[in-house]
PDB file of C-alpha atoms in Angstrom:
ATOM      1  CA  MET A   1      63.318  46.476   8.256  1.00  0.00           C
ATOM      2  CA  ILE A   2      63.103  44.133  10.781  1.00  0.00           C
ATOM      3  CA  SER A   3      64.817  46.255  13.396  1.00  0.00           C
ATOM      4  CA  GLU A   4      62.851  48.838  12.821  1.00  0.00           C
ATOM      5  CA  SER A   5      59.360  46.474  13.268  1.00  0.00           C
ATOM      6  CA  GLY A   6      61.216  45.662  16.659  1.00  0.00           C
ATOM      7  CA  SER A   7      61.350  49.100  17.477  1.00  0.00           C
ATOM      8  CA  PHE A   8      58.394  49.447  16.579  1.00  0.00           C
ATOM      9  CA  PHE A   9      56.522  47.079  18.666  1.00  0.00           C
ATOM     10  CA  ARG A  10      59.355  47.395  22.007  1.00  0.00           C
ATOM     11  CA  GLY A  11      58.096  51.297  20.974  1.00  0.00           C
ATOM     12  CA  LEU A  12      54.569  49.921  21.150  1.00  0.00           C
ATOM     13  CA  LEU A  13      54.489  48.236  24.107  1.00  0.00           C
ATOM     14  CA  ILE A  14      56.621  50.267  26.245  1.00  0.00           C
ATOM     15  CA  GLY A  15      53.795  53.185  25.510  1.00  0.00           C
ATOM     16  CA  GLY A  16      50.819  51.063  26.843  1.00  0.00           C
ATOM     17  CA  ALA A  17      52.578  50.042  29.941  1.00  0.00           C
ATOM     18  CA  PHE A  18      53.284  53.920  30.954  1.00  0.00           C
ATOM     19  CA  CYS A  19      50.017  54.349  30.003  1.00  0.00           C
ATOM     20  CA  LEU A  20      48.467  52.084  32.541  1.00  0.00           C
ATOM     21  CA  VAL A  21      51.201  53.296  34.987  1.00  0.00           C
ATOM     22  CA  VAL A  22      49.824  56.790  34.826  1.00  0.00           C
ATOM     23  CA  THR A  23      46.352  55.288  35.524  1.00  0.00           C
ATOM     24  CA  LEU A  24      47.407  53.526  38.184  1.00  0.00           C
ATOM     25  CA  LEU A  25      48.869  56.540  40.102  1.00  0.00           C
ATOM     26  CA  GLY A  26      45.597  58.162  39.815  1.00  0.00           C
ATOM     27  CA  HIS A  27      44.303  55.911  42.257  1.00  0.00           C
ATOM     28  CA  ILE A  28      47.014  54.245  44.122  1.00  0.00           C
ATOM     29  CA  LYS A  29      47.765  55.322  47.954  1.00  0.00           C
ATOM     30  CA  LEU A  30      50.055  57.319  48.161  1.00  0.00           C
ATOM     31  CA  GLY A  31      50.448  58.393  51.742  1.00  0.00           C
ATOM     32  CA  HIS A  32      46.577  56.714  52.974  1.00  0.00           C
ATOM     33  CA  GLU A  33      44.753  58.160  55.434  1.00  0.00           C
ATOM     34  CA  VAL A  34      44.919  56.275  58.972  1.00  0.00           C
ATOM     35  CA  ALA A  35      41.289  56.034  59.240  1.00  0.00           C
ATOM     36  CA  THR A  36      39.513  54.174  62.239  1.00  0.00           C
ATOM     37  CA  PRO A  37      37.712  52.143  59.666  1.00  0.00           C
ATOM     38  CA  HIS A  38      33.601  52.230  59.891  1.00  0.00           C
ATOM     39  CA  GLU A  39      33.257  48.697  58.812  1.00  0.00           C
ATOM     40  CA  HIS A  40      29.501  46.397  58.507  1.00  0.00           C
ATOM     41  CA  HIS A  41      29.386  45.679  55.120  1.00  0.00           C
ATOM     42  CA  HIS A  42      26.065  44.130  55.151  1.00  0.00           C
ATOM     43  CA  ILE A  43      23.478  46.005  57.643  1.00  0.00           C
ATOM     44  CA  GLN A  44      19.790  45.648  58.371  1.00  0.00           C
ATOM     45  CA  ALA A  45      17.031  47.251  58.911  1.00  0.00           C
ATOM     46  CA  PRO A  46      15.571  47.330  63.063  1.00  0.00           C
ATOM     47  CA  LYS A  47      13.217  44.608  64.118  1.00  0.00           C
ATOM     48  CA  LYS A  48       9.659  45.383  64.043  1.00  0.00           C
ATOM     49  CA  GLU A  49       9.110  44.292  67.445  1.00  0.00           C
ATOM     50  CA  ASP A  50      12.542  46.618  68.296  1.00  0.00           C
ATOM     51  CA  VAL A  51      11.243  49.453  67.452  1.00  0.00           C
ATOM     52  CA  SER A  52       7.608  49.020  68.713  1.00  0.00           C
ATOM     53  CA  LYS A  53       8.965  48.637  72.491  1.00  0.00           C
ATOM     54  CA  LEU A  54      10.603  52.457  72.224  1.00  0.00           C
ATOM     55  CA  SER A  55       8.747  54.621  74.361  1.00  0.00           C
ATOM     56  CA  GLU A  56       5.844  57.059  72.389  1.00  0.00           C
ATOM     57  CA  ALA A  57       7.866  59.668  73.402  1.00  0.00           C
ATOM     58  CA  GLU A  58      11.399  57.959  71.803  1.00  0.00           C
ATOM     59  CA  GLN A  59       8.920  56.938  68.125  1.00  0.00           C
ATOM     60  CA  ILE A  60       8.106  60.908  68.239  1.00  0.00           C
ATOM     61  CA  GLU A  61      11.958  61.927  68.817  1.00  0.00           C
ATOM     62  CA  LEU A  62      13.179  59.626  66.045  1.00  0.00           C
ATOM     63  CA  SER A  63      10.265  60.241  63.393  1.00  0.00           C
ATOM     64  CA  GLN A  64      10.813  63.824  63.558  1.00  0.00           C
ATOM     65  CA  SER A  65      14.726  63.237  64.106  1.00  0.00           C
ATOM     66  CA  MET A  66      14.632  62.215  60.546  1.00  0.00           C
ATOM     67  CA  ARG A  67      15.569  64.651  58.051  1.00  0.00           C
ATOM     68  CA  VAL A  68      16.359  63.171  54.484  1.00  0.00           C
ATOM     69  CA  TYR A  69      17.502  66.121  51.555  1.00  0.00           C
ATOM     70  CA  CYS A  70      17.012  64.089  47.739  1.00  0.00           C
ATOM     71  CA  ILE A  71      19.916  64.634  45.371  1.00  0.00           C
ATOM     72  CA  ILE A  72      18.043  63.693  41.835  1.00  0.00           C
ATOM     73  CA  LEU A  73      21.065  64.104  39.167  1.00  0.00           C
ATOM     74  CA  VAL A  74      19.264  64.417  35.867  1.00  0.00           C
ATOM     75  CA  LYS A  75      19.653  65.383  31.980  1.00  0.00           C
ATOM     76  CA  PRO A  76      17.909  67.172  29.097  1.00  0.00           C
ATOM     77  CA  LYS A  77      17.126  63.682  27.930  1.00  0.00           C
ATOM     78  CA  ASP A  78      15.630  62.709  30.598  1.00  0.00           C
ATOM     79  CA  LEU A  79      12.574  65.194  30.262  1.00  0.00           C
ATOM     80  CA  SER A  80      10.156  62.680  31.176  1.00  0.00           C
ATOM     81  CA  LEU A  81      11.563  60.686  34.125  1.00  0.00           C
ATOM     82  CA  TRP A  82      12.454  64.104  35.480  1.00  0.00           C
ATOM     83  CA  ALA A  83       8.613  64.540  34.863  1.00  0.00           C
ATOM     84  CA  ALA A  84       7.313  60.955  36.839  1.00  0.00           C
ATOM     85  CA  VAL A  85       9.850  61.485  39.626  1.00  0.00           C
ATOM     86  CA  ARG A  86       8.509  65.430  40.527  1.00  0.00           C
ATOM     87  CA  THR A  87       5.412  64.049  40.667  1.00  0.00           C
ATOM     88  CA  THR A  88       5.838  61.428  42.689  1.00  0.00           C
ATOM     89  CA  TRP A  89       8.157  60.120  45.210  1.00  0.00           C
ATOM     90  CA  SER A  90      10.521  63.195  45.603  1.00  0.00           C
ATOM     91  CA  LYS A  91       7.450  65.073  47.305  1.00  0.00           C
ATOM     92  CA  HIS A  92       8.058  62.494  50.119  1.00  0.00           C
ATOM     93  CA  CYS A  93      11.545  63.766  50.486  1.00  0.00           C
ATOM     94  CA  ASP A  94      12.225  66.887  53.051  1.00  0.00           C
ATOM     95  CA  GLN A  95      12.956  68.377  50.496  1.00  0.00           C
ATOM     96  CA  ALA A  96      14.482  67.196  46.800  1.00  0.00           C
ATOM     97  CA  ASP A  97      16.821  69.582  44.054  1.00  0.00           C
ATOM     98  CA  TYR A  98      17.486  68.288  40.983  1.00  0.00           C
ATOM     99  CA  TYR A  99      20.953  69.129  39.838  1.00  0.00           C
ATOM    100  CA  SER A 100      21.079  69.243  36.146  1.00  0.00           C
ATOM    101  CA  SER A 101      24.142  69.179  33.598  1.00  0.00           C
ATOM    102  CA  GLU A 102      22.993  72.526  31.531  1.00  0.00           C
ATOM    103  CA  HIS A 103      20.026  75.102  32.324  1.00  0.00           C
ATOM    104  CA  VAL A 104      16.377  73.489  31.237  1.00  0.00           C
ATOM    105  CA  LYS A 105      13.571  76.000  31.008  1.00  0.00           C
ATOM    106  CA  VAL A 106      10.900  73.592  31.944  1.00  0.00           C
ATOM    107  CA  PHE A 107      11.545  73.041  35.179  1.00  0.00           C
ATOM    108  CA  GLU A 108      13.273  74.439  37.954  1.00  0.00           C
ATOM    109  CA  SER A 109      16.958  73.402  38.242  1.00  0.00           C
ATOM    110  CA  ILE A 110      20.545  73.278  40.135  1.00  0.00           C
ATOM    111  CA  VAL A 111      22.962  73.591  36.959  1.00  0.00           C
ATOM    112  CA  VAL A 112      26.681  71.976  37.906  1.00  0.00           C
ATOM    113  CA  ASP A 113      27.184  72.732  34.025  1.00  0.00           C
ATOM    114  CA  SER A 114      28.723  69.331  33.552  1.00  0.00           C
ATOM    115  CA  SER A 115      27.891  66.337  32.348  1.00  0.00           C
ATOM    116  CA  ASP A 116      30.076  63.853  33.808  1.00  0.00           C
ATOM    117  CA  MET A 117      28.735  62.242  35.284  1.00  0.00           C
ATOM    118  CA  TRP A 118      31.176  61.937  38.408  1.00  0.00           C
ATOM    119  CA  ALA A 119      31.081  65.710  38.067  1.00  0.00           C
ATOM    120  CA  MET A 120      27.816  66.717  38.146  1.00  0.00           C
ATOM    121  CA  MET A 121      27.899  64.096  41.545  1.00  0.00           C
ATOM    122  CA  ARG A 122      30.884  65.639  43.115  1.00  0.00           C
ATOM    123  CA  LYS A 123      29.138  69.225  42.774  1.00  0.00           C
ATOM    124  CA  ALA A 124      25.969  68.215  43.640  1.00  0.00           C
ATOM    125  CA  ILE A 125      27.279  66.969  47.009  1.00  0.00           C
ATOM    126  CA  GLN A 126      29.816  70.440  48.003  1.00  0.00           C
ATOM    127  CA  MET A 127      26.488  72.779  46.785  1.00  0.00           C
ATOM    128  CA  ALA A 128      24.412  70.748  49.364  1.00  0.00           C
ATOM    129  CA  HIS A 129      27.078  70.315  51.993  1.00  0.00           C
ATOM    130  CA  GLU A 130      27.659  74.181  51.946  1.00  0.00           C
ATOM    131  CA  LYS A 131      23.906  75.393  51.645  1.00  0.00           C
ATOM    132  CA  HIS A 132      22.044  71.850  53.859  1.00  0.00           C
ATOM    133  CA  LYS A 133      25.080  70.686  56.237  1.00  0.00           C
ATOM    134  CA  LEU A 134      23.219  71.770  59.501  1.00  0.00           C
ATOM    135  CA  GLU A 135      19.665  71.649  57.832  1.00  0.00           C
ATOM    136  CA  TYR A 136      19.054  67.411  57.180  1.00  0.00           C
ATOM    137  CA  ASN A 137      21.637  63.904  58.596  1.00  0.00           C
ATOM    138  CA  TRP A 138      21.180  61.961  55.378  1.00  0.00           C
ATOM    139  CA  PHE A 139      21.658  63.088  51.859  1.00  0.00           C
ATOM    140  CA  PHE A 140      20.505  60.881  49.325  1.00  0.00           C
ATOM    141  CA  ILE A 141      21.510  60.635  45.813  1.00  0.00           C
ATOM    142  CA  ALA A 142      19.119  59.250  43.058  1.00  0.00           C
ATOM    143  CA  GLN A 143      19.108  59.065  38.942  1.00  0.00           C
ATOM    144  CA  PRO A 144      15.139  59.980  37.791  1.00  0.00           C
ATOM    145  CA  SER A 145      14.681  56.403  37.082  1.00  0.00           C
ATOM    146  CA  THR A 146      14.629  55.754  40.464  1.00  0.00           C
ATOM    147  CA  PHE A 147      11.825  55.497  42.284  1.00  0.00           C
ATOM    148  CA  ALA A 148      12.222  55.849  46.207  1.00  0.00           C
ATOM    149  CA  ILE A 149      10.419  54.457  49.267  1.00  0.00           C
ATOM    150  CA  ILE A 150      11.455  56.945  51.604  1.00  0.00           C
ATOM    151  CA  GLU A 151       9.586  56.429  54.564  1.00  0.00           C
ATOM    152  CA  ASN A 152      11.277  53.035  53.926  1.00  0.00           C
ATOM    153  CA  LEU A 153      14.471  54.817  53.955  1.00  0.00           C
ATOM    154  CA  LYS A 154      13.752  56.307  56.972  1.00  0.00           C
ATOM    155  CA  TYR A 155      12.846  53.119  58.820  1.00  0.00           C
ATOM    156  CA  PHE A 156      15.859  51.516  57.689  1.00  0.00           C
ATOM    157  CA  LEU A 157      18.363  54.801  58.950  1.00  0.00           C
ATOM    158  CA  LEU A 158      16.414  54.254  62.851  1.00  0.00           C
ATOM    159  CA  LYS A 159      18.270  54.599  65.322  1.00  0.00           C
ATOM    160  CA  LYS A 160      21.279  54.741  63.201  1.00  0.00           C
ATOM    161  CA  ASP A 161      23.714  57.475  64.395  1.00  0.00           C
ATOM    162  CA  PRO A 162      24.488  60.102  61.882  1.00  0.00           C
ATOM    163  CA  LEU A 163      27.333  61.697  62.341  1.00  0.00           C
ATOM    164  CA  GLU A 164      28.465  57.927  61.461  1.00  0.00           C
ATOM    165  CA  PRO A 165      30.082  57.479  58.360  1.00  0.00           C
ATOM    166  CA  PHE A 166      27.506  55.743  56.807  1.00  0.00           C
ATOM    167  CA  TYR A 167      27.574  54.841  53.142  1.00  0.00           C
ATOM    168  CA  ILE A 168      24.462  52.553  52.498  1.00  0.00           C
ATOM    169  CA  GLY A 169      23.417  51.311  49.067  1.00  0.00           C
ATOM    170  CA  HIS A 170      23.317  48.291  46.510  1.00  0.00           C
ATOM    171  CA  THR A 171      26.706  47.183  46.575  1.00  0.00           C
ATOM    172  CA  GLU A 172      28.996  45.937  44.063  1.00  0.00           C
ATOM    173  CA  LYS A 173      32.583  44.662  43.335  1.00  0.00           C
ATOM    174  CA  ASP A 174      34.842  45.906  41.526  1.00  0.00           C
ATOM    175  CA  GLY A 175      38.108  44.191  42.025  1.00  0.00           C
ATOM    176  CA  ASP A 176      39.153  44.455  45.137  1.00  0.00           C
ATOM    177  CA  LEU A 177      36.611  47.737  45.308  1.00  0.00           C
ATOM    178  CA  ASP A 178      33.262  48.311  47.073  1.00  0.00           C
ATOM    179  CA  TYR A 179      31.304  50.563  45.729  1.00  0.00           C
ATOM    180  CA  VAL A 180      27.345  51.565  45.941  1.00  0.00           C
ATOM    181  CA  ASP A 181      25.705  51.112  42.357  1.00  0.00           C
ATOM    182  CA  LEU A 182      23.616  54.510  41.461  1.00  0.00           C
ATOM    183  CA  ALA A 183      21.102  52.845  40.014  1.00  0.00           C
ATOM    184  CA  GLY A 184      19.791  51.840  43.532  1.00  0.00           C
ATOM    185  CA  GLY A 185      20.097  55.070  45.246  1.00  0.00           C
ATOM    186  CA  ILE A 186      22.959  56.362  47.322  1.00  0.00           C
ATOM    187  CA  VAL A 187      22.745  57.256  50.535  1.00  0.00           C
ATOM    188  CA  LEU A 188      25.596  59.116  52.746  1.00  0.00           C
ATOM    189  CA  SER A 189      25.303  60.580  56.470  1.00  0.00           C
ATOM    190  CA  ILE A 190      25.889  63.773  57.064  1.00  0.00           C
ATOM    191  CA  GLY A 191      29.543  61.980  59.151  1.00  0.00           C
ATOM    192  CA  SER A 192      30.128  61.208  55.538  1.00  0.00           C
ATOM    193  CA  VAL A 193      29.497  64.303  53.839  1.00  0.00           C
ATOM    194  CA  ASN A 194      31.573  65.689  56.266  1.00  0.00           C
ATOM    195  CA  ARG A 195      34.413  63.903  55.035  1.00  0.00           C
ATOM    196  CA  LEU A 196      33.877  63.324  50.870  1.00  0.00           C
ATOM    197  CA  ILE A 197      33.796  67.462  51.634  1.00  0.00           C
ATOM    198  CA  SER A 198      37.833  67.297  53.274  1.00  0.00           C
ATOM    199  CA  VAL A 199      38.594  64.280  51.104  1.00  0.00           C
ATOM    200  CA  MET A 200      37.640  66.793  47.743  1.00  0.00           C
ATOM    201  CA  ASN A 201      40.028  69.660  48.522  1.00  0.00           C
ATOM    202  CA  GLU A 202      43.467  66.863  47.895  1.00  0.00           C
ATOM    203  CA  PRO A 203      42.718  66.335  44.313  1.00  0.00           C
ATOM    204  CA  ASP A 204      45.949  64.265  44.406  1.00  0.00           C
ATOM    205  CA  LYS A 205      43.245  61.485  46.202  1.00  0.00           C
ATOM    206  CA  CYS A 206      39.423  62.287  44.746  1.00  0.00           C
ATOM    207  CA  PRO A 207      39.894  64.351  41.467  1.00  0.00           C
ATOM    208  CA  GLU A 208      37.880  65.948  39.772  1.00  0.00           C
ATOM    209  CA  THR A 209      37.576  63.983  36.799  1.00  0.00           C
ATOM    210  CA  GLY A 210      37.381  59.885  36.586  1.00  0.00           C
ATOM    211  CA  GLY A 211      40.400  58.808  35.291  1.00  0.00           C
ATOM    212  CA  ILE A 212      42.877  59.426  32.866  1.00  0.00           C
ATOM    213  CA  ILE A 213      43.337  56.741  30.143  1.00  0.00           C
ATOM    214  CA  TRP A 214      40.062  54.893  31.104  1.00  0.00           C
ATOM    215  CA  LYS A 215      36.637  56.234  32.335  1.00  0.00           C
ATOM    216  CA  VAL A 216      35.900  55.868  36.318  1.00  0.00           C
ATOM    217  CA  SER A 217      31.976  55.518  36.594  1.00  0.00           C
ATOM    218  CA  GLY A 218      31.095  58.568  39.063  1.00  0.00           C
ATOM    219  CA  ASP A 219      29.811  55.824  41.812  1.00  0.00           C
ATOM    220  CA  LYS A 220      32.766  53.745  41.871  1.00  0.00           C
ATOM    221  CA  GLN A 221      34.610  57.802  41.680  1.00  0.00           C
ATOM    222  CA  LEU A 222      32.735  58.357  44.522  1.00  0.00           C
ATOM    223  CA  ALA A 223      33.598  55.104  46.551  1.00  0.00           C
ATOM    224  CA  MET A 224      37.106  55.464  45.869  1.00  0.00           C
ATOM    225  CA  CYS A 225      37.087  59.240  47.501  1.00  0.00           C
ATOM    226  CA  LEU A 226      35.393  58.165  50.361  1.00  0.00           C
ATOM    227  CA  LYS A 227      37.967  55.088  50.768  1.00  0.00           C
ATOM    228  CA  TYR A 228      40.453  57.364  51.757  1.00  0.00           C
ATOM    229  CA  LYS A 229      38.607  58.545  54.821  1.00  0.00           C
ATOM    230  CA  GLY A 230      37.792  54.701  56.200  1.00  0.00           C
ATOM    231  CA  VAL A 231      34.615  54.372  54.471  1.00  0.00           C
ATOM    232  CA  VAL A 232      33.367  51.521  53.243  1.00  0.00           C
ATOM    233  CA  ALA A 233      29.964  50.545  51.233  1.00  0.00           C
ATOM    234  CA  GLU A 234      27.756  49.274  53.253  1.00  0.00           C
ATOM    235  CA  ASN A 235      24.983  46.754  51.979  1.00  0.00           C
ATOM    236  CA  ALA A 236      20.982  47.395  52.893  1.00  0.00           C
ATOM    237  CA  GLU A 237      19.052  44.176  53.378  1.00  0.00           C
ATOM    238  CA  ASP A 238      15.987  43.949  55.417  1.00  0.00           C
ATOM    239  CA  SER A 239      15.901  41.594  58.566  1.00  0.00           C
ATOM    240  CA  GLU A 240      15.419  37.974  56.131  1.00  0.00           C
ATOM    241  CA  GLY A 241      18.601  38.993  53.797  1.00  0.00           C
ATOM    242  CA  LYS A 242      16.781  40.514  51.337  1.00  0.00           C
ATOM    243  CA  ASN A 243      18.590  43.379  49.585  1.00  0.00           C
ATOM    244  CA  VAL A 244      16.514  46.887  49.937  1.00  0.00           C
ATOM    245  CA  PHE A 245      17.780  48.902  47.133  1.00  0.00           C
ATOM    246  CA  ASN A 246      17.109  47.798  43.951  1.00  0.00           C
ATOM    247  CA  THR A 247      18.909  47.983  40.726  1.00  0.00           C
ATOM    248  CA  LYS A 248      15.574  46.796  38.766  1.00  0.00           C
ATOM    249  CA  SER A 249      11.953  47.277  38.255  1.00  0.00           C
ATOM    250  CA  VAL A 250       9.762  45.439  40.213  1.00  0.00           C
ATOM    251  CA  GLY A 251       8.449  43.774  36.807  1.00  0.00           C
ATOM    252  CA  THR A 252      12.032  42.359  36.087  1.00  0.00           C
ATOM    253  CA  LEU A 253      12.965  41.132  39.673  1.00  0.00           C
ATOM    254  CA  ILE A 254       9.265  39.102  39.444  1.00  0.00           C
ATOM    255  CA  LYS A 255      10.383  37.757  36.501  1.00  0.00           C
ATOM    256  CA  GLU A 256      13.518  36.737  37.917  1.00  0.00           C
ATOM    257  CA  ALA A 257      11.985  34.884  40.731  1.00  0.00           C
ATOM    258  CA  MET A 258       9.216  33.161  38.482  1.00  0.00           C
ATOM    259  CA  ALA A 259      11.888  31.771  36.427  1.00  0.00           C
ATOM    260  CA  ASN A 260      13.561  30.693  39.353  1.00  0.00           C
ATOM    261  CA  ASP A 261      10.730  29.158  41.933  1.00  0.00           C
ATOM    262  CA  PRO A 262       7.571  29.831  40.213  1.00  0.00           C
ATOM    263  CA  GLN A 263       5.891  28.440  43.799  1.00  0.00           C
ATOM    264  CA  LYS A 264       8.099  31.426  45.404  1.00  0.00           C
ATOM    265  CA  VAL A 265       7.373  34.526  44.035  1.00  0.00           C
ATOM    266  CA  VAL A 266       6.880  36.578  46.125  1.00  0.00           C
ATOM    267  CA  GLU A 267       9.291  35.395  48.608  1.00  0.00           C
ATOM    268  CA  GLY A 268      11.805  35.114  46.190  1.00  0.00           C
ATOM    269  CA  CYS A 269      11.562  38.104  44.220  1.00  0.00           C
ATOM    270  CA  CYS A 270      11.299  41.773  47.005  1.00  0.00           C
ATOM    271  CA  SER A 271      12.021  42.781  50.451  1.00  0.00           C
ATOM    272  CA  ASP A 272       8.623  43.988  51.511  1.00  0.00           C
ATOM    273  CA  MET A 273      10.024  47.261  52.951  1.00  0.00           C
ATOM    274  CA  ALA A 274      12.296  47.624  49.820  1.00  0.00           C
ATOM    275  CA  ILE A 275      13.863  51.070  49.084  1.00  0.00           C
ATOM    276  CA  THR A 276      14.435  51.558  45.795  1.00  0.00           C
ATOM    277  CA  PHE A 277      13.477  50.529  42.673  1.00  0.00           C
ATOM    278  CA  ASN A 278      15.379  51.563  39.027  1.00  0.00           C
ATOM    279  CA  GLY A 279      14.744  51.186  35.287  1.00  0.00           C
ATOM    280  CA  LEU A 280      11.207  52.375  35.552  1.00  0.00           C
ATOM    281  CA  SER A 281       9.686  54.207  32.863  1.00  0.00           C
ATOM    282  CA  PRO A 282       7.116  57.644  33.776  1.00  0.00           C
ATOM    283  CA  ASN A 283       3.977  55.084  33.402  1.00  0.00           C
ATOM    284  CA  HIS A 284       5.750  53.161  35.498  1.00  0.00           C
ATOM    285  CA  MET A 285       6.697  55.764  38.123  1.00  0.00           C
ATOM    286  CA  GLN A 286       2.647  56.758  38.226  1.00  0.00           C
ATOM    287  CA  VAL A 287       1.496  52.840  38.929  1.00  0.00           C
ATOM    288  CA  MET A 288       4.181  52.669  41.981  1.00  0.00           C
ATOM    289  CA  MET A 289       3.221  55.507  43.860  1.00  0.00           C
ATOM    290  CA  TYR A 290      -0.730  53.677  43.320  1.00  0.00           C
ATOM    291  CA  GLY A 291       0.044  50.652  44.656  1.00  0.00           C
ATOM    292  CA  VAL A 292       2.710  52.290  48.046  1.00  0.00           C
ATOM    293  CA  TYR A 293       0.761  54.824  48.259  1.00  0.00           C
ATOM    294  CA  ARG A 294      -3.147  54.647  47.359  1.00  0.00           C
ATOM    295  CA  LEU A 295      -4.042  51.439  46.962  1.00  0.00           C
ATOM    296  CA  ARG A 296      -5.659  50.479  50.689  1.00  0.00           C
ATOM    297  CA  ALA A 297      -7.166  47.100  51.984  1.00  0.00           C
ATOM    298  CA  TYR A 298     -10.190  47.741  54.098  1.00  0.00           C
ATOM    299  CA  GLY A 299      -9.711  46.114  58.101  1.00  0.00           C
ATOM    300  CA  HIS A 300      -6.278  45.421  57.074  1.00  0.00           C
ATOM    301  CA  SER A 301      -4.050  47.695  59.418  1.00  0.00           C
ATOM    302  CA  PHE A 302       0.011  47.415  59.725  1.00  0.00           C
ATOM    303  CA  ASN A 303      -0.319  48.892  62.663  1.00  0.00           C
ATOM    304  CA  ASP A 304       3.243  50.800  62.619  1.00  0.00           C
ATOM    305  CA  ALA A 305       4.513  52.366  65.318  1.00  0.00           C
ATOM    306  CA  LEU A 306       6.248  55.129  63.843  1.00  0.00           C
ATOM    307  CA  VAL A 307       4.302  57.714  61.624  1.00  0.00           C
ATOM    308  CA  PHE A 308       7.125  59.465  58.866  1.00  0.00           C
ATOM    309  CA  SER A 309       5.211  62.928  58.163  1.00  0.00           C
ATOM    310  CA  PRO A 310       5.376  64.973  54.908  1.00  0.00           C
ATOM    311  CA  PRO A 311       6.769  67.799  55.206  1.00  0.00           C
ATOM    312  CA  LEU A 312       5.137  70.793  56.153  1.00  0.00           C
ATOM    313  CA  ASN A 313       3.174  72.612  53.432  1.00  0.00           C
ATOM    314  CA  SER A 314       3.953  69.972  50.590  1.00  0.00           C
ATOM    315  CA  ASP A 315       1.414  68.521  48.032  1.00  0.00           C
ATOM    316  CA  ASN A 316       2.371  64.464  49.913  1.00  0.00           C
ATOM    317  CA  ASP A 317       0.023  62.152  48.760  1.00  0.00           C
TER     318      ASP A 317
END
């Protein structure tokens, strides 16, 4: 009886070790491609005084060259958020498409036939690249709970070469992996997307599923695939070092700032050039639209050097 019990536990340990090895093999970088690393890790928006020094012709050229395609990943359970995004910030994208896990009669979408977030993200990027690779130089991936200020995104990306492999957002760390948290939105340059598409054709390096035994989240799997091409996650900050991609709502960030230092709520909360917030309800998105695009203080001018015009024939706010 003791012998049988010992055999059982030995088998259990061997089986567990085998499962662990199989899982790790899915992520071991065998034959890792030698690539010139594009490493900033922390990148900042341009300084306003530097932008103001540009000639009028340079300002117009830069404004018109920024082309952002928005990929919004949706599921049927997100209908109320989906509706809010359609009528709010997504209108400021040069083009926004909704990639849905399944067909939904209420809204038009591109069906990817999967509810797995990594599979959705992977198919959406492949389809977007195939159809729009010559039209857009920046790709913004978001969930419907995210609110984005596209003009601030374009300003942040100003003078950054989209042919370079940029992978930008709110970075997190998991072991030795730096990745961009999908909650805050993910920005990929066309240079990164081109590299990603090439590694997607190698399923041993960039599998269609996010893990054999333990599930890997979609944003982490994206980072793993990009890493094979020397593309690393870069945390986006303003000139003061504040994050501009936020994984929390404005209200949550204000509460945290008040708890940390009630005398410095504004300074401790959010960047003036914030690009995203997450965890908003549909009603809060409408409030954000009012605050960002409609509310004005009479007589106060920001004297911005650049103007990012809305897409032609859009009902942009």
